[in-house]
Short mmCIF file of C-alpha atoms and ligand atoms in Angstrom, two decimals:
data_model
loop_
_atom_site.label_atom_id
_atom_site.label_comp_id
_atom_site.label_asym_id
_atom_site.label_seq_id
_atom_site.Cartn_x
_atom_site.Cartn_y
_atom_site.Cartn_z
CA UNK A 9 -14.36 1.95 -3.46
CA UNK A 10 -14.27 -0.89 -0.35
CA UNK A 11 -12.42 1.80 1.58
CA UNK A 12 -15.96 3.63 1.75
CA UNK A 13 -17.56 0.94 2.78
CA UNK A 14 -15.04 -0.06 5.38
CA UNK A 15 -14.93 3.17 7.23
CA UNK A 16 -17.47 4.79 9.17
CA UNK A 17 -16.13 8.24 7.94
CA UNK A 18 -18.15 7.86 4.84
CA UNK A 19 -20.07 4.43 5.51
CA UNK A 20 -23.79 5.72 6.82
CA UNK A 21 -25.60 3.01 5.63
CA UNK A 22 -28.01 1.18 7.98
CA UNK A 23 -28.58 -1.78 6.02
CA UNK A 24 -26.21 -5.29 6.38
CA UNK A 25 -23.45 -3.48 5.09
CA UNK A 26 -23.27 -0.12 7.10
CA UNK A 27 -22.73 -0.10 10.91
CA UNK A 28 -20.50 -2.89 12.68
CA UNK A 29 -16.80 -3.98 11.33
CA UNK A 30 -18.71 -7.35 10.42
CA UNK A 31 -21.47 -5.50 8.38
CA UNK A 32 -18.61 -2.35 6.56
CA UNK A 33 -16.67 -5.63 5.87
CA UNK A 34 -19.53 -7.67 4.26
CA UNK A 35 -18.81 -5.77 0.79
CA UNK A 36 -15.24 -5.96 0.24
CA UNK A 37 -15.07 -9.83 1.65
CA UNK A 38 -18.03 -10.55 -0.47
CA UNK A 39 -16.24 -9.48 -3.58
CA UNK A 40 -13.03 -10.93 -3.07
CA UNK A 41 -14.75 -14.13 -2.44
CA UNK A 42 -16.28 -13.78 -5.64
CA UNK A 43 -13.47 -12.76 -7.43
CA UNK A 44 -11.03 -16.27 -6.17
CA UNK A 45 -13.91 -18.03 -7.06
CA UNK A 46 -13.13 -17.29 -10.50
CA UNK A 47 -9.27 -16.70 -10.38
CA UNK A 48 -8.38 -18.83 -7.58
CA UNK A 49 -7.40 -17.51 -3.90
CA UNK A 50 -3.23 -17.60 -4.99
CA UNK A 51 -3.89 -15.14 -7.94
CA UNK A 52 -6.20 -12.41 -5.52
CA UNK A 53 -4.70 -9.77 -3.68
CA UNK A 54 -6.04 -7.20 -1.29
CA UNK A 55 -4.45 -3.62 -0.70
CA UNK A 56 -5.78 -1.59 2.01
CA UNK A 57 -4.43 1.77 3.74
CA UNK A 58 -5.40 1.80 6.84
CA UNK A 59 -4.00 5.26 7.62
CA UNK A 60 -5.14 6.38 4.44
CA UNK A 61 -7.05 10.05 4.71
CA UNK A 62 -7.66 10.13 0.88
CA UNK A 63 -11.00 11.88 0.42
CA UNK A 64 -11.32 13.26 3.93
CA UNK A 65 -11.34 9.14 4.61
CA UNK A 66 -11.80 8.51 8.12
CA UNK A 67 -12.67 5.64 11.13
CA UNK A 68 -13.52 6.49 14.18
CA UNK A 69 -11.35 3.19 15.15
CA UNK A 70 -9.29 2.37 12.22
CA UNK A 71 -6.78 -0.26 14.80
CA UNK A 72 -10.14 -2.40 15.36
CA UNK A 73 -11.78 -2.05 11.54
CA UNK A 74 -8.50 -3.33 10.21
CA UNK A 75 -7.34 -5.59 12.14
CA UNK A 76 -11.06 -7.45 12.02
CA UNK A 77 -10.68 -6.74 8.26
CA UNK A 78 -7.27 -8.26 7.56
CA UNK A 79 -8.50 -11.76 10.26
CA UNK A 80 -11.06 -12.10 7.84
CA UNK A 81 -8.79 -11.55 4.93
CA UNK A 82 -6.47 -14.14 6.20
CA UNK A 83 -8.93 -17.08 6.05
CA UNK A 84 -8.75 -16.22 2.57
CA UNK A 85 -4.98 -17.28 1.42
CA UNK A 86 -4.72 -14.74 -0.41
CA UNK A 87 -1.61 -14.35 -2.93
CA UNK A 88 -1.17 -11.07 -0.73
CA UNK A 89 -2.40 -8.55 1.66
CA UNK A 90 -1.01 -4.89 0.69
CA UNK A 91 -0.36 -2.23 2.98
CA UNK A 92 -0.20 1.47 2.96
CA UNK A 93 1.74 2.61 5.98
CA UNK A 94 0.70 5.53 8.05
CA UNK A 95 3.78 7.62 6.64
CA UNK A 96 1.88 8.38 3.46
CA UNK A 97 -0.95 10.10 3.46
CA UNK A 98 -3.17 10.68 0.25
CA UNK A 99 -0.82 11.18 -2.48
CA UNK A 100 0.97 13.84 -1.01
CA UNK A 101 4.40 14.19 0.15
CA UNK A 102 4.32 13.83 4.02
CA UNK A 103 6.83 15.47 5.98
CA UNK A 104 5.74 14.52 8.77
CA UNK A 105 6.15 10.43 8.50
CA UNK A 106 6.04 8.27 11.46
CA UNK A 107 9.64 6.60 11.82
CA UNK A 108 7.81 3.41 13.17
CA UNK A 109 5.47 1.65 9.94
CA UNK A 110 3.10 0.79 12.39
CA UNK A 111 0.21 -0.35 10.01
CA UNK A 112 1.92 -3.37 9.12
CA UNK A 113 3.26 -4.31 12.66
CA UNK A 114 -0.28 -4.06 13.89
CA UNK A 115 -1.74 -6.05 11.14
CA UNK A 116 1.11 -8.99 11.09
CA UNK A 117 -0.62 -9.87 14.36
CA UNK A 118 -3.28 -10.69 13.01
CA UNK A 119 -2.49 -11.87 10.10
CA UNK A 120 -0.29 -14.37 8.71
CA UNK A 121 -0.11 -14.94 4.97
CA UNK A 122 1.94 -12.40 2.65
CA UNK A 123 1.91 -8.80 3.66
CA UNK A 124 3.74 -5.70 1.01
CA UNK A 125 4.28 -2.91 2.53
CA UNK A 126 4.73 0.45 0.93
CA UNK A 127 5.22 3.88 1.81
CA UNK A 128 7.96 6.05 2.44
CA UNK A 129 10.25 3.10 2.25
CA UNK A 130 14.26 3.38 1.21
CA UNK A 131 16.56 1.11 0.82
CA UNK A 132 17.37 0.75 4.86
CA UNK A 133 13.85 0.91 6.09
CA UNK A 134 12.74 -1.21 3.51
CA UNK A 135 15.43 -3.66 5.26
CA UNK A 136 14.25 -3.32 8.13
CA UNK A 137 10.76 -4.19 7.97
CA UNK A 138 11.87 -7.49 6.68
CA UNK A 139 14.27 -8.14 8.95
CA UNK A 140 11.72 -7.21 11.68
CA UNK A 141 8.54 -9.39 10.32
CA UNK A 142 6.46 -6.95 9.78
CA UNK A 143 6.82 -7.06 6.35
CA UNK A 144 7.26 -9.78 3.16
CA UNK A 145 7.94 -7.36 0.74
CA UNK A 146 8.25 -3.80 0.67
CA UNK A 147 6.64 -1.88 -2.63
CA UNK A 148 7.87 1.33 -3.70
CA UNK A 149 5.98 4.24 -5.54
CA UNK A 150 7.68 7.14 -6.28
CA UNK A 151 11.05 5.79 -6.08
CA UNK A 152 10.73 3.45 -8.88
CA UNK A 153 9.17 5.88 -11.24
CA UNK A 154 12.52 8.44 -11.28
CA UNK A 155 14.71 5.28 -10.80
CA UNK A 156 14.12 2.62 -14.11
CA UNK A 157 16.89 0.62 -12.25
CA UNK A 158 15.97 0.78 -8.48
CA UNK A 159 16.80 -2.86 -7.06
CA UNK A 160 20.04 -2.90 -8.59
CA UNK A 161 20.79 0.85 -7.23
CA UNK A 162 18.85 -0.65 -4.05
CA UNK A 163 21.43 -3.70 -4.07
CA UNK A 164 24.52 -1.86 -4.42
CA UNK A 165 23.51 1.20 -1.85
CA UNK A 166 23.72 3.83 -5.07
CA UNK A 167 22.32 7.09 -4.60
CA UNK A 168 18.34 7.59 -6.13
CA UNK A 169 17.31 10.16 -9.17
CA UNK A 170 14.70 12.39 -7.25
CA UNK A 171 11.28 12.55 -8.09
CA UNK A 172 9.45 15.30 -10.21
CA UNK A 173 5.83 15.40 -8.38
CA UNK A 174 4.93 17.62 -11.38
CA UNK A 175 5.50 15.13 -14.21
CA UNK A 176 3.55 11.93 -12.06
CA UNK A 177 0.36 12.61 -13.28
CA UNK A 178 1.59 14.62 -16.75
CA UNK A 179 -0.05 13.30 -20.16
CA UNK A 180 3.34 13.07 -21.90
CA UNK A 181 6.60 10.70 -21.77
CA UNK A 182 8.42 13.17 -19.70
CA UNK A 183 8.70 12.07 -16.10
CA UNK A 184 7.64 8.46 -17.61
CA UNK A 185 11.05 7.12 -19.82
CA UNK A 186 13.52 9.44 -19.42
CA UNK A 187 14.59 9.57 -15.75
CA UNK A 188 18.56 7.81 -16.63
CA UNK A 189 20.29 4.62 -15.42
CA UNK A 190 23.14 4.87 -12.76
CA UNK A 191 25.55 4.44 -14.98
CA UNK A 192 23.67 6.99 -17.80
CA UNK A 193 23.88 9.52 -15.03
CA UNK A 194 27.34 8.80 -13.72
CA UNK A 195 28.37 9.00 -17.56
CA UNK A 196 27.11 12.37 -17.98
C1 FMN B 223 1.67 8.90 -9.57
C2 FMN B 223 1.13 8.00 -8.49
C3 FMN B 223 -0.07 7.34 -8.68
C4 FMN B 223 -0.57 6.48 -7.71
N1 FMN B 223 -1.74 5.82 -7.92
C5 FMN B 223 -2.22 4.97 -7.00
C6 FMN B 223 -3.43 4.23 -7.22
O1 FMN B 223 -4.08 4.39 -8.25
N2 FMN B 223 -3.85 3.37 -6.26
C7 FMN B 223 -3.15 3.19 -5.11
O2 FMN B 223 -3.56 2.40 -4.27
N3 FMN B 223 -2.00 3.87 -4.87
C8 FMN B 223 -1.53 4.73 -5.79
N4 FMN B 223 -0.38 5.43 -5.52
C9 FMN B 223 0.31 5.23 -4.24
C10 FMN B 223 1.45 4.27 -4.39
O3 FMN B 223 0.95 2.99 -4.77
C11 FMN B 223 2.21 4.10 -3.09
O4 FMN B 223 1.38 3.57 -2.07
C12 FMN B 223 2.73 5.43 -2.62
O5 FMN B 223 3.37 6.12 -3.69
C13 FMN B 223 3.67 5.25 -1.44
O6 FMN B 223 4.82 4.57 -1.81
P1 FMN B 223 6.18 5.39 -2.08
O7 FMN B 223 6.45 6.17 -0.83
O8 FMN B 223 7.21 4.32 -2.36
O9 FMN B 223 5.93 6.29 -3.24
C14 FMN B 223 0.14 6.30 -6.51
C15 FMN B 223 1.33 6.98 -6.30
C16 FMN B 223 1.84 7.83 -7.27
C17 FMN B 223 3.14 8.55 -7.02
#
């Protein structure tokens, strides 16, 4: 919902919230204002995806929208700022990731606080980020729904169940509770 107010793909408005970075930004800001007034600033988190083309999403400059957006976040101390890195796009499998999570290594410039990053990430690259700055954390999606026990497989460099795209959205258990353990699997 923010996202179409952020981006100039879908924001048309010509009001205070449409038209400059300051004026797309005014809704989201507003709200999470709101929202740590009530909760407090360490218990409010913001995830954006910059790269994100969800919806035929769009910015005709996503580097300067974001990083404005995520300076203005950070006078916020937030609990933390959650990014989507350009290697996902949508919720498709992308073939054609970016080796380089450059969403995140933009945005740490800017700001300072807690950034997650997720997206495409494995055990290695998820390493790496940290180990480079750009990152906190890293988050992971689809690997932690076919693998119950991913840090520990994470931890000791095991191999990871693959993911069934055709159960993620399914209505049933299936895809949901029975992907097995390591040591299930390796028993079997
Ligand atoms: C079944 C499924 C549902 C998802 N739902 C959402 C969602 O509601 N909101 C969101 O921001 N991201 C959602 N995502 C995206 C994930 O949070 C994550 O950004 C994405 O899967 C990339 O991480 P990964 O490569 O580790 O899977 C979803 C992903 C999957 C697989």
């Amino acid at each position: 919902m923010f996202d179409q107010f952020l981006q100039d793909g879908s924001n048309k408005r010509t009001d205070i919230y449409g038209g400059s970075f300051e004026n797309r930004a005014r809704f989201l800001l507003d709200a999470t204002r709101a929202v740590i007034s009530v909760w407090g600033s360490d218990r409010v988190a913001v995830r954006l995806g910059p790269s994100g083309a969800f919806g035929d999403m769009s910015d005709s400059d996503p580097e300067g929208l974001f990083t404005y957006v995520a300076a203005e976040l950070g006078k916020l101390n937030l609990a933390y700022l959650h990014l989507i890195e350009p290697r996902v796009r949508g919720n498709l499998d992308d073939e054609t990731r970016s080796p380089n999570p450059v969403a995140s290594q933009l945005i740490r410039k800017f700001y300072s606080g807690t950034i997650i990053a997720a997206g495409g990430f494995k055990g290695a690259s998820a390493e790496a980020i940290i180990t480079a700055g750009d990152a906190d954390l890293v988050a992971f999606g689809r690997d932690f729904i076919a693998n119950p026990d991913l840090p520990e497989r994470l931890l000791r460099r095991q191999p990871l169940n693959p993911y069934d795209r055709e159960t993620f959205f399914g209505g049933t258990d299936v895809g949901y509770i029975d992907y097995p353990f390591y040591e299930e699997r390796a028993a079997a």
